[in-house]
Protein backbone atom coordinates (compact mmCIF):
# COMPACT_ATOMS: atom_id res chain seq x y z
CA UNK A 1 0.00 0.00 0.00
CA UNK A 2 1.37 3.41 -0.98
CA UNK A 3 2.13 5.75 1.91
CA UNK A 4 2.20 9.52 2.34
CA UNK A 5 5.98 9.27 1.94
CA UNK A 6 5.50 7.64 -1.49
CA UNK A 7 3.19 10.46 -2.54
CA UNK A 8 5.61 13.12 -1.32
CA UNK A 9 8.50 11.41 -3.10
CA UNK A 10 6.49 11.36 -6.35
CA UNK A 11 5.58 15.03 -6.02
CA UNK A 12 9.15 15.94 -5.13
CA UNK A 13 10.44 14.17 -8.23
CA UNK A 14 8.04 16.15 -10.40
CA UNK A 15 9.17 19.40 -8.80
CA UNK A 16 12.79 18.55 -9.56
CA UNK A 17 11.96 17.58 -13.14
CA UNK A 18 10.25 20.96 -13.70
CA UNK A 19 12.36 23.22 -11.48
CA UNK A 20 13.32 25.65 -14.26
CA UNK A 21 11.91 26.85 -17.54
CA UNK A 22 14.33 24.67 -19.49
CA UNK A 23 13.68 21.68 -17.25
CA UNK A 24 9.92 22.07 -17.68
CA UNK A 25 10.32 22.32 -21.46
CA UNK A 26 12.50 19.21 -21.49
CA UNK A 27 9.96 17.35 -19.32
CA UNK A 28 7.11 18.23 -21.65
CA UNK A 29 9.07 17.23 -24.74
CA UNK A 30 10.23 13.96 -23.22
CA UNK A 31 6.70 12.98 -22.22
CA UNK A 32 5.24 13.82 -25.61
CA UNK A 33 8.03 11.97 -27.42
CA UNK A 34 7.17 8.90 -25.37
CA UNK A 35 3.43 9.33 -25.95
CA UNK A 36 4.07 9.59 -29.68
CA UNK A 37 6.19 6.42 -29.70
CA UNK A 38 3.51 4.57 -27.78
CA UNK A 39 0.72 5.81 -30.03
CA UNK A 40 2.68 4.71 -33.08
CA UNK A 41 3.34 1.30 -31.51
CA UNK A 42 -0.37 0.88 -30.78
CA UNK A 43 -1.83 2.10 -34.06
CA UNK A 44 0.87 2.41 -36.69
CA UNK A 45 2.08 -0.18 -39.20
CA UNK A 46 4.74 -2.68 -38.17
CA UNK A 47 7.01 -4.93 -40.24
CA UNK A 48 4.53 -7.75 -39.64
CA UNK A 49 1.13 -6.04 -39.78
CA UNK A 50 -0.82 -3.16 -41.24
CA UNK A 51 -1.85 -0.13 -39.21
CA UNK A 52 -4.71 -0.62 -36.75
CA UNK A 53 -7.79 1.31 -37.79
CA UNK A 54 -11.55 1.18 -37.46
CA UNK A 55 -13.29 -0.50 -34.50
CA UNK A 56 -11.29 -2.10 -31.68
CA UNK A 57 -11.58 -3.10 -28.06
CA UNK A 58 -8.51 -2.61 -25.90
CA UNK A 59 -7.19 -3.28 -22.44
CA UNK A 60 -4.56 -1.51 -20.35
CA UNK A 61 -2.67 -3.25 -17.54
CA UNK A 62 -0.53 -2.02 -14.70
CA UNK A 63 1.90 -4.42 -13.06
CA UNK A 64 -0.78 -5.19 -10.48
CA UNK A 65 -3.30 -6.32 -13.12
CA UNK A 66 -5.95 -5.11 -15.54
CA UNK A 67 -6.66 -1.39 -15.21
CA UNK A 68 -9.03 -0.42 -18.01
CA UNK A 69 -11.12 -1.83 -20.86
CA UNK A 70 -12.35 0.44 -23.62
CA UNK A 71 -13.57 0.48 -27.19
CA UNK A 72 -13.61 2.84 -30.12
CA UNK A 73 -14.68 2.91 -33.75
CA UNK A 74 -11.75 5.22 -34.57
CA UNK A 75 -8.63 3.32 -33.56
CA UNK A 76 -6.18 5.62 -35.31
CA UNK A 77 -7.38 8.64 -33.34
CA UNK A 78 -8.16 7.04 -29.98
CA UNK A 79 -5.11 4.80 -29.65
CA UNK A 80 -2.77 7.67 -30.47
CA UNK A 81 -4.56 9.94 -28.02
CA UNK A 82 -4.63 7.46 -25.14
CA UNK A 83 -1.09 8.17 -23.90
CA UNK A 84 -1.40 11.92 -24.54
CA UNK A 85 -4.44 12.18 -22.30
CA UNK A 86 -5.95 15.34 -23.77
CA UNK A 87 -9.32 13.80 -24.67
CA UNK A 88 -9.18 10.66 -22.55
CA UNK A 89 -8.98 10.75 -18.76
CA UNK A 90 -6.98 7.61 -17.98
CA UNK A 91 -3.49 8.99 -18.58
CA UNK A 92 -4.20 11.90 -16.24
CA UNK A 93 -4.46 9.55 -13.25
CA UNK A 94 -2.28 6.63 -14.36
CA UNK A 95 0.62 7.97 -16.47
CA UNK A 96 1.31 5.82 -19.53
CA UNK A 97 4.95 5.47 -18.47
CA UNK A 98 3.74 3.02 -15.80
CA UNK A 99 1.38 1.04 -18.04
CA UNK A 100 2.67 -2.51 -18.13
CA UNK A 101 0.98 -3.65 -21.33
CA UNK A 102 -1.76 -2.68 -23.76
CA UNK A 103 -3.73 -5.18 -25.84
CA UNK A 104 -5.68 -4.05 -28.89
CA UNK A 105 -8.15 -6.41 -30.56
CA UNK A 106 -9.32 -5.39 -34.03
CA UNK A 107 -12.47 -7.46 -33.72
CA UNK A 108 -13.79 -6.85 -37.29
CA UNK A 109 -10.86 -9.00 -38.48
CA UNK A 110 -12.41 -12.03 -36.76
CA UNK A 111 -14.64 -14.21 -38.98
CA UNK A 112 -17.47 -14.08 -36.42
CA UNK A 113 -17.75 -10.31 -36.80
CA UNK A 114 -19.19 -9.74 -40.27
CA UNK A 115 -22.80 -10.87 -39.65
CA UNK A 116 -23.07 -8.77 -36.50
CA UNK A 117 -21.59 -5.67 -38.07
CA UNK A 118 -24.13 -5.91 -40.87
CA UNK A 119 -27.03 -6.48 -38.47
CA UNK A 120 -26.20 -4.12 -35.59
CA UNK A 121 -23.57 -1.71 -36.85
CA UNK A 122 -19.97 -1.46 -35.68
CA UNK A 123 -20.68 1.13 -32.99
CA UNK A 124 -23.23 -1.01 -31.14
CA UNK A 125 -21.17 -4.18 -31.49
CA UNK A 126 -18.18 -2.40 -29.98
CA UNK A 127 -20.22 -1.15 -27.03
CA UNK A 128 -21.63 -4.63 -26.41
CA UNK A 129 -18.17 -6.24 -26.53
CA UNK A 130 -16.84 -3.60 -24.15
CA UNK A 131 -19.70 -4.27 -21.73
CA UNK A 132 -19.14 -8.02 -21.76
CA UNK A 133 -15.39 -7.66 -21.21
CA UNK A 134 -15.86 -5.18 -18.38
CA UNK A 135 -18.46 -7.42 -16.75
CA UNK A 136 -16.24 -10.48 -17.03
CA UNK A 137 -12.91 -8.91 -16.06
CA UNK A 138 -13.88 -6.08 -13.65
CA UNK A 139 -11.00 -3.72 -14.52
CA UNK A 140 -10.16 -1.28 -11.75
CA UNK A 141 -10.70 2.01 -13.59
CA UNK A 142 -14.07 0.89 -14.97
CA UNK A 143 -15.37 -0.32 -11.61
CA UNK A 144 -16.14 3.08 -10.07
CA UNK A 145 -17.33 6.51 -11.16
CA UNK A 146 -16.63 9.89 -9.65
CA UNK A 147 -19.36 11.63 -7.69
CA UNK A 148 -20.11 15.34 -7.47
CA UNK A 149 -19.05 15.45 -3.80
CA UNK A 150 -15.50 14.31 -4.52
CA UNK A 151 -16.05 10.63 -3.84
CA UNK A 152 -16.60 7.47 -5.81
CA UNK A 153 -19.47 5.06 -6.36
CA UNK A 154 -19.34 1.47 -7.55
CA UNK A 155 -20.61 0.68 -11.04
CA UNK A 156 -23.47 -1.84 -10.96
CA UNK A 157 -22.77 -3.29 -14.37
CA UNK A 158 -25.22 -6.15 -13.97
CA UNK A 159 -28.05 -3.60 -13.63
CA UNK A 160 -26.94 -1.45 -16.56
CA UNK A 161 -29.47 -0.44 -19.20
CA UNK A 162 -26.87 1.07 -21.52
CA UNK A 163 -26.94 0.35 -25.24
CA UNK A 164 -23.99 -2.00 -24.85
CA UNK A 165 -25.63 -3.90 -21.99
CA UNK A 166 -28.89 -4.33 -23.90
CA UNK A 167 -27.05 -5.69 -26.95
CA UNK A 168 -24.62 -7.89 -25.01
CA UNK A 169 -26.48 -11.16 -25.56
CA UNK A 170 -26.54 -10.59 -29.31
CA UNK A 171 -22.74 -10.60 -29.55
CA UNK A 172 -22.12 -13.73 -27.48
CA UNK A 173 -20.45 -15.75 -30.24
CA UNK A 174 -18.19 -12.88 -31.28
CA UNK A 175 -17.48 -12.10 -27.64
CA UNK A 176 -16.18 -15.62 -27.06
CA UNK A 177 -13.88 -15.22 -30.06
CA UNK A 178 -12.62 -11.89 -28.71
CA UNK A 179 -12.04 -13.45 -25.30
CA UNK A 180 -9.91 -16.20 -26.85
CA UNK A 181 -7.75 -13.53 -28.45
CA UNK A 182 -7.78 -11.47 -25.24
CA UNK A 183 -6.41 -14.38 -23.25
CA UNK A 184 -3.31 -14.31 -25.45
CA UNK A 185 -2.26 -11.14 -23.62
CA UNK A 186 -0.28 -13.26 -21.19
CA UNK A 187 2.37 -13.23 -23.92
CA UNK A 188 3.21 -16.92 -23.64
CA UNK A 189 2.15 -17.97 -27.12
CA UNK A 190 1.65 -16.72 -30.67
CA UNK A 191 -0.68 -13.78 -31.11
CA UNK A 192 -3.72 -13.65 -33.36
CA UNK A 193 -3.31 -11.39 -36.41
CA UNK A 194 -6.41 -9.60 -35.09
CA UNK A 195 -4.55 -8.18 -32.09
CA UNK A 196 -1.52 -6.18 -31.07
CA UNK A 197 0.30 -6.37 -27.75
CA UNK A 198 2.53 -3.48 -26.66
CA UNK A 199 4.64 -3.05 -23.51
CA UNK A 200 4.84 0.71 -22.80
CA UNK A 201 7.41 0.39 -20.02
CA UNK A 202 9.92 -0.83 -22.59
CA UNK A 203 9.37 2.34 -24.65
CA UNK A 204 9.71 4.72 -21.70
CA UNK A 205 13.46 4.39 -21.15
Coordinates of C-alpha atoms in Angstrom, one line a residue:
X1 CA 0.0 0.0 0.0
X2 CA 1.4 3.4 -1.0
X3 CA 2.1 5.8 1.9
X4 CA 2.2 9.5 2.3
X5 CA 6.0 9.3 1.9
X6 CA 5.5 7.6 -1.5
X7 CA 3.2 10.5 -2.5
X8 CA 5.6 13.1 -1.3
X9 CA 8.5 11.4 -3.1
X10 CA 6.5 11.4 -6.3
X11 CA 5.6 15.0 -6.0
X12 CA 9.1 15.9 -5.1
X13 CA 10.4 14.2 -8.2
X14 CA 8.0 16.1 -10.4
X15 CA 9.2 19.4 -8.8
X16 CA 12.8 18.5 -9.6
X17 CA 12.0 17.6 -13.1
X18 CA 10.3 21.0 -13.7
X19 CA 12.4 23.2 -11.5
X20 CA 13.3 25.6 -14.3
X21 CA 11.9 26.8 -17.5
X22 CA 14.3 24.7 -19.5
X23 CA 13.7 21.7 -17.3
X24 CA 9.9 22.1 -17.7
X25 CA 10.3 22.3 -21.5
X26 CA 12.5 19.2 -21.5
X27 CA 10.0 17.4 -19.3
X28 CA 7.1 18.2 -21.6
X29 CA 9.1 17.2 -24.7
X30 CA 10.2 14.0 -23.2
X31 CA 6.7 13.0 -22.2
X32 CA 5.2 13.8 -25.6
X33 CA 8.0 12.0 -27.4
X34 CA 7.2 8.9 -25.4
X35 CA 3.4 9.3 -26.0
X36 CA 4.1 9.6 -29.7
X37 CA 6.2 6.4 -29.7
X38 CA 3.5 4.6 -27.8
X39 CA 0.7 5.8 -30.0
X40 CA 2.7 4.7 -33.1
X41 CA 3.3 1.3 -31.5
X42 CA -0.4 0.9 -30.8
X43 CA -1.8 2.1 -34.1
X44 CA 0.9 2.4 -36.7
X45 CA 2.1 -0.2 -39.2
X46 CA 4.7 -2.7 -38.2
X47 CA 7.0 -4.9 -40.2
X48 CA 4.5 -7.7 -39.6
X49 CA 1.1 -6.0 -39.8
X50 CA -0.8 -3.2 -41.2
X51 CA -1.9 -0.1 -39.2
X52 CA -4.7 -0.6 -36.8
X53 CA -7.8 1.3 -37.8
X54 CA -11.6 1.2 -37.5
X55 CA -13.3 -0.5 -34.5
X56 CA -11.3 -2.1 -31.7
X57 CA -11.6 -3.1 -28.1
X58 CA -8.5 -2.6 -25.9
X59 CA -7.2 -3.3 -22.4
X60 CA -4.6 -1.5 -20.4
X61 CA -2.7 -3.3 -17.5
X62 CA -0.5 -2.0 -14.7
X63 CA 1.9 -4.4 -13.1
X64 CA -0.8 -5.2 -10.5
X65 CA -3.3 -6.3 -13.1
X66 CA -6.0 -5.1 -15.5
X67 CA -6.7 -1.4 -15.2
X68 CA -9.0 -0.4 -18.0
X69 CA -11.1 -1.8 -20.9
X70 CA -12.4 0.4 -23.6
X71 CA -13.6 0.5 -27.2
X72 CA -13.6 2.8 -30.1
X73 CA -14.7 2.9 -33.7
X74 CA -11.7 5.2 -34.6
X75 CA -8.6 3.3 -33.6
X76 CA -6.2 5.6 -35.3
X77 CA -7.4 8.6 -33.3
X78 CA -8.2 7.0 -30.0
X79 CA -5.1 4.8 -29.7
X80 CA -2.8 7.7 -30.5
X81 CA -4.6 9.9 -28.0
X82 CA -4.6 7.5 -25.1
X83 CA -1.1 8.2 -23.9
X84 CA -1.4 11.9 -24.5
X85 CA -4.4 12.2 -22.3
X86 CA -6.0 15.3 -23.8
X87 CA -9.3 13.8 -24.7
X88 CA -9.2 10.7 -22.5
X89 CA -9.0 10.7 -18.8
X90 CA -7.0 7.6 -18.0
X91 CA -3.5 9.0 -18.6
X92 CA -4.2 11.9 -16.2
X93 CA -4.5 9.5 -13.2
X94 CA -2.3 6.6 -14.4
X95 CA 0.6 8.0 -16.5
X96 CA 1.3 5.8 -19.5
X97 CA 5.0 5.5 -18.5
X98 CA 3.7 3.0 -15.8
X99 CA 1.4 1.0 -18.0
X100 CA 2.7 -2.5 -18.1
X101 CA 1.0 -3.6 -21.3
X102 CA -1.8 -2.7 -23.8
X103 CA -3.7 -5.2 -25.8
X104 CA -5.7 -4.0 -28.9
X105 CA -8.2 -6.4 -30.6
X106 CA -9.3 -5.4 -34.0
X107 CA -12.5 -7.5 -33.7
X108 CA -13.8 -6.8 -37.3
X109 CA -10.9 -9.0 -38.5
X110 CA -12.4 -12.0 -36.8
X111 CA -14.6 -14.2 -39.0
X112 CA -17.5 -14.1 -36.4
X113 CA -17.7 -10.3 -36.8
X114 CA -19.2 -9.7 -40.3
X115 CA -22.8 -10.9 -39.7
X116 CA -23.1 -8.8 -36.5
X117 CA -21.6 -5.7 -38.1
X118 CA -24.1 -5.9 -40.9
X119 CA -27.0 -6.5 -38.5
X120 CA -26.2 -4.1 -35.6
X121 CA -23.6 -1.7 -36.8
X122 CA -20.0 -1.5 -35.7
X123 CA -20.7 1.1 -33.0
X124 CA -23.2 -1.0 -31.1
X125 CA -21.2 -4.2 -31.5
X126 CA -18.2 -2.4 -30.0
X127 CA -20.2 -1.1 -27.0
X128 CA -21.6 -4.6 -26.4
X129 CA -18.2 -6.2 -26.5
X130 CA -16.8 -3.6 -24.2
X131 CA -19.7 -4.3 -21.7
X132 CA -19.1 -8.0 -21.8
X133 CA -15.4 -7.7 -21.2
X134 CA -15.9 -5.2 -18.4
X135 CA -18.5 -7.4 -16.8
X136 CA -16.2 -10.5 -17.0
X137 CA -12.9 -8.9 -16.1
X138 CA -13.9 -6.1 -13.7
X139 CA -11.0 -3.7 -14.5
X140 CA -10.2 -1.3 -11.8
X141 CA -10.7 2.0 -13.6
X142 CA -14.1 0.9 -15.0
X143 CA -15.4 -0.3 -11.6
X144 CA -16.1 3.1 -10.1
X145 CA -17.3 6.5 -11.2
X146 CA -16.6 9.9 -9.7
X147 CA -19.4 11.6 -7.7
X148 CA -20.1 15.3 -7.5
X149 CA -19.1 15.5 -3.8
X150 CA -15.5 14.3 -4.5
X151 CA -16.1 10.6 -3.8
X152 CA -16.6 7.5 -5.8
X153 CA -19.5 5.1 -6.4
X154 CA -19.3 1.5 -7.6
X155 CA -20.6 0.7 -11.0
X156 CA -23.5 -1.8 -11.0
X157 CA -22.8 -3.3 -14.4
X158 CA -25.2 -6.1 -14.0
X159 CA -28.0 -3.6 -13.6
X160 CA -26.9 -1.5 -16.6
X161 CA -29.5 -0.4 -19.2
X162 CA -26.9 1.1 -21.5
X163 CA -26.9 0.3 -25.2
X164 CA -24.0 -2.0 -24.8
X165 CA -25.6 -3.9 -22.0
X166 CA -28.9 -4.3 -23.9
X167 CA -27.0 -5.7 -27.0
X168 CA -24.6 -7.9 -25.0
X169 CA -26.5 -11.2 -25.6
X170 CA -26.5 -10.6 -29.3
X171 CA -22.7 -10.6 -29.5
X172 CA -22.1 -13.7 -27.5
X173 CA -20.4 -15.7 -30.2
X174 CA -18.2 -12.9 -31.3
X175 CA -17.5 -12.1 -27.6
X176 CA -16.2 -15.6 -27.1
X177 CA -13.9 -15.2 -30.1
X178 CA -12.6 -11.9 -28.7
X179 CA -12.0 -13.4 -25.3
X180 CA -9.9 -16.2 -26.8
X181 CA -7.7 -13.5 -28.4
X182 CA -7.8 -11.5 -25.2
X183 CA -6.4 -14.4 -23.2
X184 CA -3.3 -14.3 -25.5
X185 CA -2.3 -11.1 -23.6
X186 CA -0.3 -13.3 -21.2
X187 CA 2.4 -13.2 -23.9
X188 CA 3.2 -16.9 -23.6
X189 CA 2.1 -18.0 -27.1
X190 CA 1.6 -16.7 -30.7
X191 CA -0.7 -13.8 -31.1
X192 CA -3.7 -13.6 -33.4
X193 CA -3.3 -11.4 -36.4
X194 CA -6.4 -9.6 -35.1
X195 CA -4.6 -8.2 -32.1
X196 CA -1.5 -6.2 -31.1
X197 CA 0.3 -6.4 -27.7
X198 CA 2.5 -3.5 -26.7
X199 CA 4.6 -3.1 -23.5
X200 CA 4.8 0.7 -22.8
X201 CA 7.4 0.4 -20.0
X202 CA 9.9 -0.8 -22.6
X203 CA 9.4 2.3 -24.6
X204 CA 9.7 4.7 -21.7
X205 CA 13.5 4.4 -21.1

